[in-house]
Short mmCIF file of C-alpha atoms in Angstrom, two decimals:
data_model
loop_
_atom_site.label_atom_id
_atom_site.label_comp_id
_atom_site.label_asym_id
_atom_site.label_seq_id
_atom_site.Cartn_x
_atom_site.Cartn_y
_atom_site.Cartn_z
CA ASP A 1 4.66 -11.95 -229.87
CA SER A 2 7.17 -11.41 -232.67
CA GLY A 3 9.77 -9.80 -230.43
CA VAL A 4 9.59 -6.50 -232.34
CA THR A 5 7.97 -3.80 -230.21
CA GLN A 6 6.34 -0.71 -231.64
CA THR A 7 4.89 2.21 -229.73
CA PRO A 8 2.44 3.78 -229.73
CA LYS A 9 -0.11 1.36 -231.14
CA HIS A 10 -2.52 4.12 -232.04
CA LEU A 11 -2.00 7.82 -232.50
CA ILE A 12 -4.44 10.53 -233.48
CA THR A 13 -3.15 13.97 -234.29
CA ALA A 14 -3.91 17.03 -236.37
CA THR A 15 -2.53 18.27 -239.65
CA GLY A 16 0.69 20.18 -239.32
CA GLN A 17 1.78 18.34 -236.21
CA ARG A 18 4.83 16.15 -235.64
CA VAL A 19 4.91 12.65 -234.18
CA THR A 20 7.56 10.10 -233.32
CA LEU A 21 7.10 6.37 -233.71
CA ARG A 22 9.38 4.04 -231.83
CA CYS A 23 10.61 0.54 -232.62
CA SER A 24 12.64 -1.93 -230.59
CA PRO A 25 13.97 -4.73 -232.78
CA ARG A 26 14.08 -8.39 -231.88
CA SER A 27 17.02 -9.26 -229.65
CA GLY A 28 20.09 -9.87 -231.79
CA ASP A 29 18.71 -8.22 -234.92
CA LEU A 30 20.88 -5.45 -236.32
CA SER A 31 18.72 -4.22 -239.19
CA VAL A 32 15.57 -2.17 -238.80
CA TYR A 33 13.18 -1.42 -241.64
CA TRP A 34 10.27 1.01 -241.73
CA TYR A 35 7.23 0.45 -243.93
CA GLN A 36 4.09 2.45 -244.54
CA GLN A 37 0.85 0.63 -245.27
CA SER A 38 -2.02 2.68 -246.57
CA LEU A 39 -5.18 1.41 -248.19
CA ASP A 40 -4.33 2.39 -251.72
CA GLN A 41 -0.55 1.95 -251.66
CA GLY A 42 0.07 -1.42 -250.08
CA LEU A 43 3.33 -1.91 -248.20
CA GLN A 44 5.79 0.82 -249.08
CA PHE A 45 9.40 0.59 -247.97
CA LEU A 46 10.54 3.81 -246.32
CA ILE A 47 14.01 3.35 -244.90
CA GLN A 48 16.43 0.80 -243.45
CA TYR A 49 19.12 1.08 -240.79
CA TYR A 50 21.86 -1.38 -240.06
CA ASN A 51 23.74 -1.20 -236.78
CA GLY A 52 23.14 2.52 -236.44
CA GLU A 53 23.82 3.53 -240.03
CA GLU A 54 21.38 4.24 -242.81
CA ARG A 55 21.60 1.42 -245.36
CA ALA A 56 18.77 1.93 -247.81
CA LYS A 57 16.20 4.54 -248.62
CA GLY A 58 12.88 3.98 -250.30
CA ASN A 59 9.91 6.21 -250.87
CA ILE A 60 10.40 8.30 -247.77
CA LEU A 61 9.15 11.88 -247.87
CA GLU A 62 11.46 14.74 -246.91
CA ARG A 63 9.08 15.54 -244.05
CA PHE A 64 9.93 12.13 -242.58
CA SER A 65 13.20 11.17 -240.94
CA ALA A 66 14.49 8.26 -238.95
CA GLN A 67 17.45 7.13 -236.92
CA GLN A 68 18.76 4.08 -235.16
CA PHE A 69 20.34 4.51 -231.77
CA PRO A 70 23.33 2.68 -230.22
CA ASP A 71 20.99 0.32 -228.40
CA LEU A 72 19.54 -0.49 -231.87
CA HIS A 73 16.08 0.88 -231.25
CA SER A 74 14.83 3.14 -234.00
CA GLU A 75 12.56 6.14 -234.27
CA LEU A 76 10.60 7.41 -237.23
CA ASN A 77 9.79 11.10 -237.10
CA LEU A 78 6.90 12.41 -239.16
CA SER A 79 6.48 16.18 -239.36
CA SER A 80 4.12 18.70 -240.98
CA LEU A 81 1.58 15.92 -241.08
CA GLU A 82 -1.01 15.81 -243.81
CA LEU A 83 -4.24 13.88 -244.08
CA GLY A 84 -2.60 11.53 -246.55
CA ASP A 85 -0.05 10.44 -243.98
CA SER A 86 -2.74 8.49 -242.16
CA ALA A 87 -1.59 4.90 -242.37
CA LEU A 88 -0.26 1.91 -240.52
CA TYR A 89 3.48 2.20 -239.98
CA PHE A 90 5.39 -1.01 -239.54
CA CYS A 91 8.81 -1.64 -238.21
CA ALA A 92 10.58 -4.88 -239.08
CA SER A 93 13.92 -6.24 -238.02
CA SER A 94 16.29 -8.88 -239.30
CA VAL A 95 19.55 -10.48 -238.26
CA ASP A 96 21.21 -9.31 -241.46
CA ASP A 97 23.56 -12.24 -241.49
CA ARG A 98 25.34 -11.25 -244.67
CA GLY A 99 28.23 -13.43 -243.78
CA THR A 100 26.34 -16.56 -244.72
CA GLY A 101 24.43 -15.04 -247.61
CA GLY A 102 20.78 -15.40 -248.26
CA ALA A 103 17.82 -13.19 -247.69
CA ASN A 104 16.97 -12.52 -244.11
CA VAL A 105 13.44 -13.01 -242.90
CA LEU A 106 11.88 -9.75 -241.82
CA THR A 107 10.12 -9.97 -238.48
CA PHE A 108 7.41 -7.35 -238.16
CA GLY A 109 6.04 -5.50 -235.20
CA ALA A 110 2.33 -4.97 -234.63
CA GLY A 111 2.42 -1.55 -236.26
CA SER A 112 1.53 1.97 -235.24
CA ARG A 113 -1.74 3.26 -236.64
CA LEU A 114 -1.54 6.97 -237.31
CA THR A 115 -4.67 9.00 -237.94
CA VAL A 116 -4.26 12.60 -239.03
CA LEU A 117 -7.38 14.73 -238.69
CA ALA B 1 13.59 -3.74 -261.24
CA GLN B 2 11.80 -6.35 -259.23
CA LYS B 3 8.06 -6.68 -259.23
CA VAL B 4 5.51 -8.92 -257.56
CA THR B 5 1.99 -9.31 -258.86
CA GLN B 6 -0.91 -10.77 -256.98
CA ALA B 7 -3.74 -10.54 -259.44
CA GLN B 8 -6.43 -11.66 -257.01
CA THR B 9 -7.43 -8.68 -254.93
CA GLU B 10 -10.03 -10.50 -252.89
CA ILE B 11 -11.15 -14.11 -252.65
CA SER B 12 -14.08 -15.53 -250.71
CA VAL B 13 -14.50 -19.21 -250.02
CA VAL B 14 -16.64 -21.31 -247.75
CA GLU B 15 -14.98 -23.17 -244.93
CA LYS B 16 -13.36 -26.49 -245.91
CA GLU B 17 -12.87 -25.41 -249.52
CA ASP B 18 -9.37 -25.41 -250.96
CA VAL B 19 -8.05 -22.08 -252.18
CA THR B 20 -4.98 -21.06 -254.16
CA LEU B 21 -3.43 -17.62 -253.96
CA ASP B 22 -1.43 -16.65 -257.02
CA CYS B 23 1.90 -14.86 -257.06
CA VAL B 24 3.88 -13.92 -260.14
CA TYR B 25 7.24 -12.24 -259.85
CA GLU B 26 9.67 -10.45 -262.14
CA THR B 27 13.42 -10.18 -261.72
CA ARG B 28 16.48 -10.42 -263.94
CA ASP B 29 18.59 -11.85 -261.16
CA THR B 30 19.27 -15.55 -261.04
CA THR B 31 19.56 -15.59 -257.26
CA TYR B 32 16.51 -14.44 -255.38
CA TYR B 33 14.22 -15.40 -252.56
CA LEU B 34 10.47 -15.60 -252.35
CA PHE B 35 8.34 -15.16 -249.28
CA TRP B 36 4.75 -15.34 -248.12
CA TYR B 37 3.45 -13.32 -245.21
CA LYS B 38 0.04 -13.37 -243.56
CA GLN B 39 -1.66 -10.30 -242.11
CA PRO B 40 -4.64 -11.34 -239.98
CA PRO B 41 -7.27 -8.82 -238.89
CA SER B 42 -5.17 -8.04 -235.83
CA GLY B 43 -2.75 -6.34 -238.23
CA GLU B 44 0.62 -7.90 -237.55
CA LEU B 45 2.51 -9.38 -240.50
CA VAL B 46 3.47 -12.99 -239.90
CA PHE B 47 6.16 -14.82 -241.85
CA LEU B 48 5.00 -18.07 -243.44
CA ILE B 49 7.73 -19.31 -245.78
CA ARG B 50 10.97 -18.43 -247.57
CA ARG B 51 12.19 -20.12 -250.72
CA ASN B 52 15.39 -19.56 -252.71
CA SER B 53 15.56 -19.58 -256.49
CA PHE B 54 17.61 -22.76 -256.61
CA ASP B 55 15.11 -24.87 -254.76
CA GLU B 56 12.02 -25.63 -256.79
CA GLN B 57 10.77 -28.35 -254.53
CA ASN B 58 7.22 -27.83 -253.46
CA GLU B 59 6.68 -27.54 -249.77
CA ILE B 60 3.86 -28.65 -247.54
CA SER B 61 3.25 -27.57 -243.99
CA GLY B 62 0.04 -28.92 -242.57
CA ARG B 63 -2.82 -27.45 -244.58
CA TYR B 64 -0.48 -25.06 -246.37
CA SER B 65 1.46 -25.86 -249.52
CA TRP B 66 3.56 -23.83 -251.91
CA ASN B 67 4.20 -24.44 -255.59
CA PHE B 68 7.30 -22.73 -256.99
CA GLN B 69 7.68 -22.80 -260.77
CA LYS B 70 10.57 -20.86 -262.26
CA SER B 71 9.33 -21.55 -265.79
CA THR B 72 6.28 -19.41 -265.15
CA SER B 73 7.86 -17.14 -262.46
CA SER B 74 5.18 -18.14 -260.04
CA PHE B 75 5.10 -19.01 -256.36
CA ASN B 76 1.54 -19.98 -255.56
CA PHE B 77 0.14 -20.73 -252.13
CA THR B 78 -2.62 -23.26 -251.50
CA ILE B 79 -4.64 -23.66 -248.34
CA THR B 80 -6.37 -27.00 -248.10
CA ALA B 81 -9.63 -27.35 -246.18
CA SER B 82 -9.71 -23.66 -245.35
CA GLN B 83 -10.81 -22.46 -241.95
CA VAL B 84 -12.26 -19.18 -240.71
CA VAL B 85 -8.94 -18.46 -238.97
CA ASP B 86 -7.28 -18.38 -242.40
CA SER B 87 -9.11 -15.13 -243.15
CA ALA B 88 -6.38 -12.56 -243.68
CA VAL B 89 -4.48 -10.58 -246.24
CA TYR B 90 -1.66 -12.62 -247.74
CA PHE B 91 1.41 -10.97 -249.21
CA CYS B 92 3.92 -12.50 -251.56
CA ALA B 93 7.37 -10.89 -251.57
CA LEU B 94 10.62 -11.08 -253.50
CA SER B 95 14.11 -10.36 -252.20
CA LEU B 96 17.41 -10.32 -254.04
CA GLY B 97 19.14 -11.62 -250.96
CA ASP B 98 21.45 -8.64 -250.56
CA ASN B 99 19.47 -7.50 -247.54
CA TYR B 100 18.94 -4.01 -248.85
CA GLY B 101 15.46 -2.81 -248.06
CA GLN B 102 14.61 -1.49 -251.49
CA ASN B 103 15.29 -4.93 -252.92
CA PHE B 104 12.69 -6.60 -250.71
CA VAL B 105 9.51 -6.05 -252.68
CA PHE B 106 6.01 -6.92 -251.58
CA GLY B 107 3.06 -7.66 -253.79
CA PRO B 108 -0.20 -5.78 -253.28
CA GLY B 109 -1.73 -8.61 -251.26
CA THR B 110 -4.76 -10.85 -251.59
CA ARG B 111 -7.55 -10.57 -249.07
CA LEU B 112 -8.94 -14.01 -248.26
CA SER B 113 -12.27 -14.33 -246.54
CA VAL B 114 -13.27 -17.76 -245.32
CA LEU B 115 -16.94 -17.91 -244.54
CA PRO B 116 -18.39 -20.35 -242.01
#
């Protein structure tokens, strides 16, 4: 168990629908990252939050949004779903210890597998 | 921009063979960090190692070893005496160390199958 919790593990829905994926970071970690892993695209960085604020944005579609709450858990909202959104969505967290420099290790959750029919 | 290349899409070996997974990276920064992650069939990404650009010492951890060569911008991963449990997708990654998500770049992964 990595300490990063993602729910749900599996989700099947229809095109046009909206879903919410939830992530609880490892205790003490302030940064949360969202990644999309599809067969033909590899691991794509979507968005990062640090202590409640958006820090970095990657290839996130306008139909997708995310937020990080005061208790540091994060939610990724996917709307107007299309068949191509079917993928494994990962959340990762890190300490983000910028004070001492260095690249933080990202600790990943087990992922949420989304199937859009 | 940063880039990580893993030219081997899939590798199959027979148990007890040694196997090397290649990773070539591109960056103009002099300070950076390299990582390897393992994604077993269960799906979760597991951290294996982190290396910074100033430390070119090779590292060995049990059956795993890593060869970092700045001259060739490579950070290769060798599994000695492979086992069926080593079957997984292995990702090499590069970070600039600023802890911004877009600067943590993963390679496309290499799928390793270890046959009994």
